[in-house]
């Protein structure tokens, strides 16, 4: 806008151009100001900050949720770092999955089904709070993955176990979040109409499929490309496995969503 250009021109003229030992032409000043404004606009789109006092006054429960989710994310990272090996790579893969899951909303409007409240730091045009990438995914999926691993289930059962644990943990959280307006789902999409305690059934199905698909794909890739015993020298393969598992797991989740949920709702009229 004109005001932002004027402010940037004033700041650069006062603190930069006047401090230089040489004279800068007006055309150069205008060009530098234009570039600086573009950089600020891009940075502002990527990450927007908000005064915490405003959240304390208007939405204190959401600020508390942000703090808790961030702390739990740090705790899951500490667990992964402490145990090392493939736990740490799995944590990284889950973070890639979080980035992909949120990023796909910008790729196609059909997947943009969720509104987030705006937090202290909100990313990507004030549409994605930081905890959506570094917080809730790690808290739900990594914790479920670790618990399922401790059960020592066979390969085929570990994926569904992770998906079930994700739903068990996330359902009360989603009910509370919807009640306290931490997030809301679009009611214009047909897949969002059938709900239980304000939470769409399809989102619970999506959470279960995400956990199951990611775990299955990750196990398959590790069996194909890595030895049974962890070897730190194969770190490139380890990273590729978790990265591909995050992408393919999300794709497989989408296929399952279309192949299972849509026929149940549209053909069998199940709700």
PDB file of C-alpha atoms in Angstrom:
ATOM      1  CA  UNK A   1       0.000   0.000   0.000  1.00  0.00           C
ATOM      2  CA  UNK A   2       0.996   3.678  -0.311  1.00  0.00           C
ATOM      3  CA  UNK A   3       1.381   4.098   3.458  1.00  0.00           C
ATOM      4  CA  UNK A   4       3.802   1.167   3.765  1.00  0.00           C
ATOM      5  CA  UNK A   5       5.905   2.524   0.887  1.00  0.00           C
ATOM      6  CA  UNK A   6       5.938   5.968   2.499  1.00  0.00           C
ATOM      7  CA  UNK A   7       6.977   4.528   5.889  1.00  0.00           C
ATOM      8  CA  UNK A   8       9.742   2.432   4.338  1.00  0.00           C
ATOM      9  CA  UNK A   9      10.963   5.437   2.348  1.00  0.00           C
ATOM     10  CA  UNK A  10      11.093   7.502   5.541  1.00  0.00           C
ATOM     11  CA  UNK A  11      12.978   4.809   7.507  1.00  0.00           C
ATOM     12  CA  UNK A  12      15.521   4.151   4.768  1.00  0.00           C
ATOM     13  CA  UNK A  13      16.070   7.849   4.194  1.00  0.00           C
ATOM     14  CA  UNK A  14      16.581   8.553   7.903  1.00  0.00           C
ATOM     15  CA  UNK A  15      18.633   5.542   8.986  1.00  0.00           C
ATOM     16  CA  UNK A  16      20.363   4.304   5.818  1.00  0.00           C
ATOM     17  CA  UNK A  17      20.722   6.816   3.012  1.00  0.00           C
ATOM     18  CA  UNK A  18      21.661   9.753   5.280  1.00  0.00           C
ATOM     19  CA  UNK A  19      24.361   7.619   6.916  1.00  0.00           C
ATOM     20  CA  UNK A  20      26.114   6.750   3.677  1.00  0.00           C
ATOM     21  CA  UNK A  21      29.326   8.645   2.809  1.00  0.00           C
ATOM     22  CA  UNK A  22      28.070   9.251  -0.726  1.00  0.00           C
ATOM     23  CA  UNK A  23      24.977  10.705  -2.342  1.00  0.00           C
ATOM     24  CA  UNK A  24      22.223   8.369  -3.541  1.00  0.00           C
ATOM     25  CA  UNK A  25      20.047   9.400  -6.458  1.00  0.00           C
ATOM     26  CA  UNK A  26      16.282   9.579  -6.109  1.00  0.00           C
ATOM     27  CA  UNK A  27      15.812   6.818  -8.689  1.00  0.00           C
ATOM     28  CA  UNK A  28      18.098   4.488  -6.713  1.00  0.00           C
ATOM     29  CA  UNK A  29      16.292   5.350  -3.473  1.00  0.00           C
ATOM     30  CA  UNK A  30      12.961   4.546  -5.096  1.00  0.00           C
ATOM     31  CA  UNK A  31      14.277   1.240  -6.427  1.00  0.00           C
ATOM     32  CA  UNK A  32      15.761   0.210  -3.051  1.00  0.00           C
ATOM     33  CA  UNK A  33      12.558   1.217  -1.259  1.00  0.00           C
ATOM     34  CA  UNK A  34      10.461  -0.861  -3.652  1.00  0.00           C
ATOM     35  CA  UNK A  35      12.651  -3.947  -3.116  1.00  0.00           C
ATOM     36  CA  UNK A  36      12.606  -3.456   0.669  1.00  0.00           C
ATOM     37  CA  UNK A  37       8.808  -3.179   0.711  1.00  0.00           C
ATOM     38  CA  UNK A  38       8.503  -6.385  -1.350  1.00  0.00           C
ATOM     39  CA  UNK A  39      10.818  -8.229   1.062  1.00  0.00           C
ATOM     40  CA  UNK A  40       8.812  -7.028   4.061  1.00  0.00           C
ATOM     41  CA  UNK A  41       5.543  -8.070   2.416  1.00  0.00           C
ATOM     42  CA  UNK A  42       6.877 -11.571   1.685  1.00  0.00           C
ATOM     43  CA  UNK A  43       8.243 -11.919   5.222  1.00  0.00           C
ATOM     44  CA  UNK A  44       4.939 -10.662   6.615  1.00  0.00           C
ATOM     45  CA  UNK A  45       3.066 -13.287   4.584  1.00  0.00           C
ATOM     46  CA  UNK A  46       5.376 -16.073   5.758  1.00  0.00           C
ATOM     47  CA  UNK A  47       5.150 -15.222   9.439  1.00  0.00           C
ATOM     48  CA  UNK A  48       2.909 -12.668  11.139  1.00  0.00           C
ATOM     49  CA  UNK A  49       3.460 -11.779  14.804  1.00  0.00           C
ATOM     50  CA  UNK A  50       0.741 -10.743  17.225  1.00  0.00           C
ATOM     51  CA  UNK A  51       0.978  -9.118  20.631  1.00  0.00           C
ATOM     52  CA  UNK A  52       0.439 -11.867  23.276  1.00  0.00           C
ATOM     53  CA  UNK A  53      -1.416  -9.342  25.434  1.00  0.00           C
ATOM     54  CA  UNK A  54      -4.095  -9.155  22.769  1.00  0.00           C
ATOM     55  CA  UNK A  55      -4.551 -12.926  22.937  1.00  0.00           C
ATOM     56  CA  UNK A  56      -4.618 -12.871  26.746  1.00  0.00           C
ATOM     57  CA  UNK A  57      -7.439 -10.328  26.607  1.00  0.00           C
ATOM     58  CA  UNK A  58      -9.470 -11.898  23.789  1.00  0.00           C
ATOM     59  CA  UNK A  59      -8.588 -15.595  23.533  1.00  0.00           C
ATOM     60  CA  UNK A  60      -6.601 -16.779  26.582  1.00  0.00           C
ATOM     61  CA  UNK A  61      -7.430 -20.471  26.134  1.00  0.00           C
ATOM     62  CA  UNK A  62      -5.890 -20.444  22.664  1.00  0.00           C
ATOM     63  CA  UNK A  63      -2.693 -18.853  23.961  1.00  0.00           C
ATOM     64  CA  UNK A  64      -2.533 -21.542  26.657  1.00  0.00           C
ATOM     65  CA  UNK A  65      -3.069 -24.214  23.990  1.00  0.00           C
ATOM     66  CA  UNK A  66      -0.249 -22.769  21.887  1.00  0.00           C
ATOM     67  CA  UNK A  67       2.127 -22.912  24.851  1.00  0.00           C
ATOM     68  CA  UNK A  68       1.109 -26.480  25.755  1.00  0.00           C
ATOM     69  CA  UNK A  69       1.371 -27.755  22.170  1.00  0.00           C
ATOM     70  CA  UNK A  70       4.793 -26.144  21.765  1.00  0.00           C
ATOM     71  CA  UNK A  71       6.052 -27.622  25.039  1.00  0.00           C
ATOM     72  CA  UNK A  72       4.777 -31.074  24.091  1.00  0.00           C
ATOM     73  CA  UNK A  73       6.478 -30.763  20.705  1.00  0.00           C
ATOM     74  CA  UNK A  74       9.753 -29.957  22.478  1.00  0.00           C
ATOM     75  CA  UNK A  75       9.253 -32.945  24.796  1.00  0.00           C
ATOM     76  CA  UNK A  76       8.688 -35.303  21.860  1.00  0.00           C
ATOM     77  CA  UNK A  77      11.863 -33.979  20.243  1.00  0.00           C
ATOM     78  CA  UNK A  78      13.763 -34.516  23.501  1.00  0.00           C
ATOM     79  CA  UNK A  79      12.498 -38.102  23.574  1.00  0.00           C
ATOM     80  CA  UNK A  80      13.529 -38.666  19.953  1.00  0.00           C
ATOM     81  CA  UNK A  81      16.935 -37.061  20.505  1.00  0.00           C
ATOM     82  CA  UNK A  82      17.537 -38.999  23.732  1.00  0.00           C
ATOM     83  CA  UNK A  83      16.718 -42.360  22.154  1.00  0.00           C
ATOM     84  CA  UNK A  84      18.385 -41.360  18.897  1.00  0.00           C
ATOM     85  CA  UNK A  85      18.544 -43.650  15.911  1.00  0.00           C
ATOM     86  CA  UNK A  86      15.356 -44.096  13.963  1.00  0.00           C
ATOM     87  CA  UNK A  87      13.217 -42.356  16.564  1.00  0.00           C
ATOM     88  CA  UNK A  88      14.842 -39.060  15.618  1.00  0.00           C
ATOM     89  CA  UNK A  89      14.352 -39.684  11.899  1.00  0.00           C
ATOM     90  CA  UNK A  90      10.726 -40.626  12.536  1.00  0.00           C
ATOM     91  CA  UNK A  91      10.220 -37.311  14.342  1.00  0.00           C
ATOM     92  CA  UNK A  92      11.688 -35.506  11.332  1.00  0.00           C
ATOM     93  CA  UNK A  93       9.397 -37.466   9.001  1.00  0.00           C
ATOM     94  CA  UNK A  94       6.347 -36.499  11.057  1.00  0.00           C
ATOM     95  CA  UNK A  95       7.392 -32.846  10.795  1.00  0.00           C
ATOM     96  CA  UNK A  96       7.637 -33.231   7.002  1.00  0.00           C
ATOM     97  CA  UNK A  97       4.161 -34.780   7.098  1.00  0.00           C
ATOM     98  CA  UNK A  98       2.875 -31.780   9.067  1.00  0.00           C
ATOM     99  CA  UNK A  99       4.355 -29.376   6.522  1.00  0.00           C
ATOM    100  CA  UNK A 100       2.856 -31.360   3.635  1.00  0.00           C
ATOM    101  CA  UNK A 101      -0.551 -31.675   5.277  1.00  0.00           C
ATOM    102  CA  UNK A 102      -0.777 -27.937   5.900  1.00  0.00           C
ATOM    103  CA  UNK A 103       0.823 -26.975   2.590  1.00  0.00           C
ATOM    104  CA  UNK A 104      -1.652 -28.997   0.534  1.00  0.00           C
ATOM    105  CA  UNK A 105      -4.384 -26.603   1.659  1.00  0.00           C
ATOM    106  CA  UNK A 106      -2.732 -23.883  -0.433  1.00  0.00           C
ATOM    107  CA  UNK A 107      -2.259 -26.157  -3.434  1.00  0.00           C
ATOM    108  CA  UNK A 108      -5.951 -26.975  -3.877  1.00  0.00           C
ATOM    109  CA  UNK A 109      -8.934 -25.215  -2.322  1.00  0.00           C
ATOM    110  CA  UNK A 110     -10.784 -28.542  -1.998  1.00  0.00           C
ATOM    111  CA  UNK A 111      -8.393 -29.471   0.805  1.00  0.00           C
ATOM    112  CA  UNK A 112      -8.754 -26.148   2.606  1.00  0.00           C
ATOM    113  CA  UNK A 113     -11.389 -27.366   5.046  1.00  0.00           C
ATOM    114  CA  UNK A 114     -10.098 -25.994   8.331  1.00  0.00           C
ATOM    115  CA  UNK A 115      -9.911 -22.525   9.852  1.00  0.00           C
ATOM    116  CA  UNK A 116      -7.304 -21.925  12.548  1.00  0.00           C
ATOM    117  CA  UNK A 117      -7.400 -19.139  15.102  1.00  0.00           C
ATOM    118  CA  UNK A 118      -4.501 -16.692  14.780  1.00  0.00           C
ATOM    119  CA  UNK A 119      -1.785 -17.154  17.371  1.00  0.00           C
ATOM    120  CA  UNK A 120       1.269 -15.243  18.539  1.00  0.00           C
ATOM    121  CA  UNK A 121       3.090 -16.426  15.414  1.00  0.00           C
ATOM    122  CA  UNK A 122       0.947 -17.353  12.425  1.00  0.00           C
ATOM    123  CA  UNK A 123       2.427 -18.577   9.158  1.00  0.00           C
ATOM    124  CA  UNK A 124       1.475 -18.393   5.496  1.00  0.00           C
ATOM    125  CA  UNK A 125      -0.857 -15.436   5.265  1.00  0.00           C
ATOM    126  CA  UNK A 126      -2.064 -15.734   8.874  1.00  0.00           C
ATOM    127  CA  UNK A 127      -3.713 -19.084   8.122  1.00  0.00           C
ATOM    128  CA  UNK A 128      -1.467 -21.595   9.912  1.00  0.00           C
ATOM    129  CA  UNK A 129      -0.370 -21.155  13.544  1.00  0.00           C
ATOM    130  CA  UNK A 130       3.093 -22.469  14.380  1.00  0.00           C
ATOM    131  CA  UNK A 131       1.718 -25.291  16.534  1.00  0.00           C
ATOM    132  CA  UNK A 132       0.004 -26.803  13.460  1.00  0.00           C
ATOM    133  CA  UNK A 133       3.470 -27.657  12.125  1.00  0.00           C
ATOM    134  CA  UNK A 134       5.617 -27.782  15.264  1.00  0.00           C
ATOM    135  CA  UNK A 135       3.237 -29.015  17.913  1.00  0.00           C
ATOM    136  CA  UNK A 136       0.083 -30.977  17.371  1.00  0.00           C
ATOM    137  CA  UNK A 137       1.365 -33.455  14.760  1.00  0.00           C
ATOM    138  CA  UNK A 138       4.366 -34.419  16.860  1.00  0.00           C
ATOM    139  CA  UNK A 139       2.238 -34.622  19.987  1.00  0.00           C
ATOM    140  CA  UNK A 140      -0.340 -36.919  18.374  1.00  0.00           C
ATOM    141  CA  UNK A 141       1.489 -38.973  15.769  1.00  0.00           C
ATOM    142  CA  UNK A 142       4.910 -39.337  17.370  1.00  0.00           C
ATOM    143  CA  UNK A 143       3.418 -40.252  20.754  1.00  0.00           C
ATOM    144  CA  UNK A 144       1.113 -42.793  19.086  1.00  0.00           C
ATOM    145  CA  UNK A 145       4.018 -44.231  17.096  1.00  0.00           C
ATOM    146  CA  UNK A 146       6.138 -44.707  20.227  1.00  0.00           C
ATOM    147  CA  UNK A 147       3.270 -46.315  22.150  1.00  0.00           C
ATOM    148  CA  UNK A 148       2.519 -48.699  19.279  1.00  0.00           C
ATOM    149  CA  UNK A 149       6.211 -49.640  19.033  1.00  0.00           C
ATOM    150  CA  UNK A 150       6.241 -50.521  22.724  1.00  0.00           C
ATOM    151  CA  UNK A 151       3.387 -52.979  22.155  1.00  0.00           C
ATOM    152  CA  UNK A 152       5.673 -55.016  19.831  1.00  0.00           C
ATOM    153  CA  UNK A 153       2.864 -55.738  17.405  1.00  0.00           C
ATOM    154  CA  UNK A 154       3.387 -57.485  14.053  1.00  0.00           C
ATOM    155  CA  UNK A 155       4.030 -55.279  11.046  1.00  0.00           C
ATOM    156  CA  UNK A 156       0.495 -55.424   9.682  1.00  0.00           C
ATOM    157  CA  UNK A 157      -1.055 -54.444  13.036  1.00  0.00           C
ATOM    158  CA  UNK A 158       1.237 -51.575  13.981  1.00  0.00           C
ATOM    159  CA  UNK A 159      -0.167 -49.169  11.377  1.00  0.00           C
ATOM    160  CA  UNK A 160      -3.815 -49.548  12.485  1.00  0.00           C
ATOM    161  CA  UNK A 161      -2.672 -49.335  16.117  1.00  0.00           C
ATOM    162  CA  UNK A 162      -1.003 -45.983  15.441  1.00  0.00           C
ATOM    163  CA  UNK A 163      -4.107 -44.730  13.622  1.00  0.00           C
ATOM    164  CA  UNK A 164      -6.387 -45.829  16.458  1.00  0.00           C
ATOM    165  CA  UNK A 165      -4.166 -44.218  19.096  1.00  0.00           C
ATOM    166  CA  UNK A 166      -4.102 -40.959  17.128  1.00  0.00           C
ATOM    167  CA  UNK A 167      -7.919 -40.876  17.128  1.00  0.00           C
ATOM    168  CA  UNK A 168      -8.157 -41.779  20.822  1.00  0.00           C
ATOM    169  CA  UNK A 169      -5.804 -38.928  21.738  1.00  0.00           C
ATOM    170  CA  UNK A 170      -7.038 -36.372  19.217  1.00  0.00           C
ATOM    171  CA  UNK A 171     -10.817 -36.757  19.582  1.00  0.00           C
ATOM    172  CA  UNK A 172     -11.196 -35.066  23.002  1.00  0.00           C
ATOM    173  CA  UNK A 173      -8.676 -32.461  21.883  1.00  0.00           C
ATOM    174  CA  UNK A 174     -10.669 -31.709  18.727  1.00  0.00           C
ATOM    175  CA  UNK A 175     -13.910 -31.463  20.708  1.00  0.00           C
ATOM    176  CA  UNK A 176     -12.331 -28.950  23.102  1.00  0.00           C
ATOM    177  CA  UNK A 177     -10.677 -27.044  20.243  1.00  0.00           C
ATOM    178  CA  UNK A 178     -13.947 -26.686  18.350  1.00  0.00           C
ATOM    179  CA  UNK A 179     -15.785 -25.640  21.519  1.00  0.00           C
ATOM    180  CA  UNK A 180     -13.198 -22.973  22.402  1.00  0.00           C
ATOM    181  CA  UNK A 181     -12.791 -21.804  18.781  1.00  0.00           C
ATOM    182  CA  UNK A 182      -9.165 -22.857  18.388  1.00  0.00           C
ATOM    183  CA  UNK A 183     -10.227 -24.178  14.987  1.00  0.00           C
ATOM    184  CA  UNK A 184     -13.381 -24.754  12.969  1.00  0.00           C
ATOM    185  CA  UNK A 185     -14.205 -26.865   9.922  1.00  0.00           C
ATOM    186  CA  UNK A 186     -15.978 -25.567   6.838  1.00  0.00           C
ATOM    187  CA  UNK A 187     -19.612 -26.664   6.801  1.00  0.00           C
ATOM    188  CA  UNK A 188     -19.950 -26.037   3.058  1.00  0.00           C
ATOM    189  CA  UNK A 189     -18.164 -29.291   2.136  1.00  0.00           C
ATOM    190  CA  UNK A 190     -20.426 -32.393   2.138  1.00  0.00           C
ATOM    191  CA  UNK A 191     -17.745 -34.471   3.871  1.00  0.00           C
ATOM    192  CA  UNK A 192     -17.877 -32.113   6.862  1.00  0.00           C
ATOM    193  CA  UNK A 193     -21.626 -32.316   7.505  1.00  0.00           C
ATOM    194  CA  UNK A 194     -21.785 -35.517   9.587  1.00  0.00           C
ATOM    195  CA  UNK A 195     -20.351 -34.710  13.006  1.00  0.00           C
ATOM    196  CA  UNK A 196     -20.038 -36.000  16.533  1.00  0.00           C
ATOM    197  CA  UNK A 197     -19.707 -33.340  19.237  1.00  0.00           C
ATOM    198  CA  UNK A 198     -18.962 -30.763  16.491  1.00  0.00           C
ATOM    199  CA  UNK A 199     -16.093 -32.885  15.093  1.00  0.00           C
ATOM    200  CA  UNK A 200     -16.582 -34.236  11.537  1.00  0.00           C
ATOM    201  CA  UNK A 201     -16.412 -38.023  11.287  1.00  0.00           C
ATOM    202  CA  UNK A 202     -14.321 -37.573   8.155  1.00  0.00           C
ATOM    203  CA  UNK A 203     -11.603 -35.768  10.120  1.00  0.00           C
ATOM    204  CA  UNK A 204     -11.366 -38.643  12.592  1.00  0.00           C
ATOM    205  CA  UNK A 205     -11.108 -41.009   9.635  1.00  0.00           C
ATOM    206  CA  UNK A 206      -8.432 -38.781   8.108  1.00  0.00           C
ATOM    207  CA  UNK A 207      -6.422 -38.762  11.348  1.00  0.00           C
ATOM    208  CA  UNK A 208      -6.580 -42.563  11.594  1.00  0.00           C
ATOM    209  CA  UNK A 209      -5.601 -43.012   7.939  1.00  0.00           C
ATOM    210  CA  UNK A 210      -2.715 -40.564   8.262  1.00  0.00           C
ATOM    211  CA  UNK A 211      -1.209 -42.414  11.215  1.00  0.00           C
ATOM    212  CA  UNK A 212      -1.757 -45.834   9.658  1.00  0.00           C
ATOM    213  CA  UNK A 213      -0.496 -44.911   6.174  1.00  0.00           C
ATOM    214  CA  UNK A 214       2.618 -43.136   7.427  1.00  0.00           C
ATOM    215  CA  UNK A 215       3.554 -46.073   9.672  1.00  0.00           C
ATOM    216  CA  UNK A 216       2.974 -48.719   7.013  1.00  0.00           C
ATOM    217  CA  UNK A 217       4.897 -46.875   4.296  1.00  0.00           C
ATOM    218  CA  UNK A 218       7.752 -46.105   6.686  1.00  0.00           C
ATOM    219  CA  UNK A 219       8.088 -49.769   7.710  1.00  0.00           C
ATOM    220  CA  UNK A 220       7.990 -50.972   4.102  1.00  0.00           C
ATOM    221  CA  UNK A 221      10.666 -48.501   2.988  1.00  0.00           C
ATOM    222  CA  UNK A 222      12.922 -49.369   5.914  1.00  0.00           C
ATOM    223  CA  UNK A 223      12.575 -53.085   5.207  1.00  0.00           C
ATOM    224  CA  UNK A 224      13.417 -52.555   1.549  1.00  0.00           C
ATOM    225  CA  UNK A 225      16.306 -50.100   1.782  1.00  0.00           C
ATOM    226  CA  UNK A 226      17.786 -50.355   5.285  1.00  0.00           C
ATOM    227  CA  UNK A 227      19.290 -53.150   7.388  1.00  0.00           C
ATOM    228  CA  UNK A 228      17.403 -54.324  10.456  1.00  0.00           C
ATOM    229  CA  UNK A 229      20.028 -52.832  12.759  1.00  0.00           C
ATOM    230  CA  UNK A 230      20.370 -49.041  12.721  1.00  0.00           C
ATOM    231  CA  UNK A 231      23.572 -47.742  11.114  1.00  0.00           C
ATOM    232  CA  UNK A 232      24.242 -44.011  11.477  1.00  0.00           C
ATOM    233  CA  UNK A 233      26.389 -44.032   8.319  1.00  0.00           C
ATOM    234  CA  UNK A 234      23.247 -44.632   6.260  1.00  0.00           C
ATOM    235  CA  UNK A 235      21.781 -41.297   7.347  1.00  0.00           C
ATOM    236  CA  UNK A 236      20.964 -40.288   3.756  1.00  0.00           C
ATOM    237  CA  UNK A 237      18.840 -43.398   3.253  1.00  0.00           C
ATOM    238  CA  UNK A 238      17.223 -42.902   6.648  1.00  0.00           C
ATOM    239  CA  UNK A 239      16.221 -39.349   5.759  1.00  0.00           C
ATOM    240  CA  UNK A 240      14.966 -40.340   2.302  1.00  0.00           C
ATOM    241  CA  UNK A 241      12.824 -43.094   3.848  1.00  0.00           C
ATOM    242  CA  UNK A 242      11.072 -40.779   6.320  1.00  0.00           C
ATOM    243  CA  UNK A 243      10.686 -38.026   3.715  1.00  0.00           C
ATOM    244  CA  UNK A 244       9.123 -40.363   1.154  1.00  0.00           C
ATOM    245  CA  UNK A 245       6.987 -41.977   3.874  1.00  0.00           C
ATOM    246  CA  UNK A 246       5.564 -38.561   4.766  1.00  0.00           C
ATOM    247  CA  UNK A 247       4.664 -37.752   1.150  1.00  0.00           C
ATOM    248  CA  UNK A 248       3.427 -41.212   0.138  1.00  0.00           C
ATOM    249  CA  UNK A 249       1.641 -41.661   3.455  1.00  0.00           C
ATOM    250  CA  UNK A 250      -0.356 -38.491   2.851  1.00  0.00           C
ATOM    251  CA  UNK A 251      -1.143 -39.578  -0.721  1.00  0.00           C
ATOM    252  CA  UNK A 252      -2.230 -43.037   0.457  1.00  0.00           C
ATOM    253  CA  UNK A 253      -4.399 -41.381   3.080  1.00  0.00           C
ATOM    254  CA  UNK A 254      -6.099 -39.336   0.365  1.00  0.00           C
ATOM    255  CA  UNK A 255      -6.695 -42.458  -1.733  1.00  0.00           C
ATOM    256  CA  UNK A 256      -8.182 -44.261   1.286  1.00  0.00           C
ATOM    257  CA  UNK A 257     -10.377 -41.239   1.970  1.00  0.00           C
ATOM    258  CA  UNK A 258     -11.808 -41.369  -1.558  1.00  0.00           C
ATOM    259  CA  UNK A 259     -11.991 -45.175  -1.834  1.00  0.00           C
ATOM    260  CA  UNK A 260     -13.574 -45.884   1.564  1.00  0.00           C
ATOM    261  CA  UNK A 261     -15.287 -42.831   3.022  1.00  0.00           C
ATOM    262  CA  UNK A 262     -16.952 -41.450  -0.107  1.00  0.00           C
ATOM    263  CA  UNK A 263     -18.641 -44.763  -1.098  1.00  0.00           C
ATOM    264  CA  UNK A 264     -19.873 -45.187   2.480  1.00  0.00           C
ATOM    265  CA  UNK A 265     -21.437 -41.733   2.466  1.00  0.00           C
ATOM    266  CA  UNK A 266     -22.517 -41.280  -1.157  1.00  0.00           C
ATOM    267  CA  UNK A 267     -23.491 -44.822  -2.194  1.00  0.00           C
ATOM    268  CA  UNK A 268     -24.500 -46.561   1.036  1.00  0.00           C
ATOM    269  CA  UNK A 269     -25.654 -43.278   2.642  1.00  0.00           C
ATOM    270  CA  UNK A 270     -23.905 -44.173   5.888  1.00  0.00           C
ATOM    271  CA  UNK A 271     -23.588 -41.386   8.444  1.00  0.00           C
TER     272      UNK A 271
END
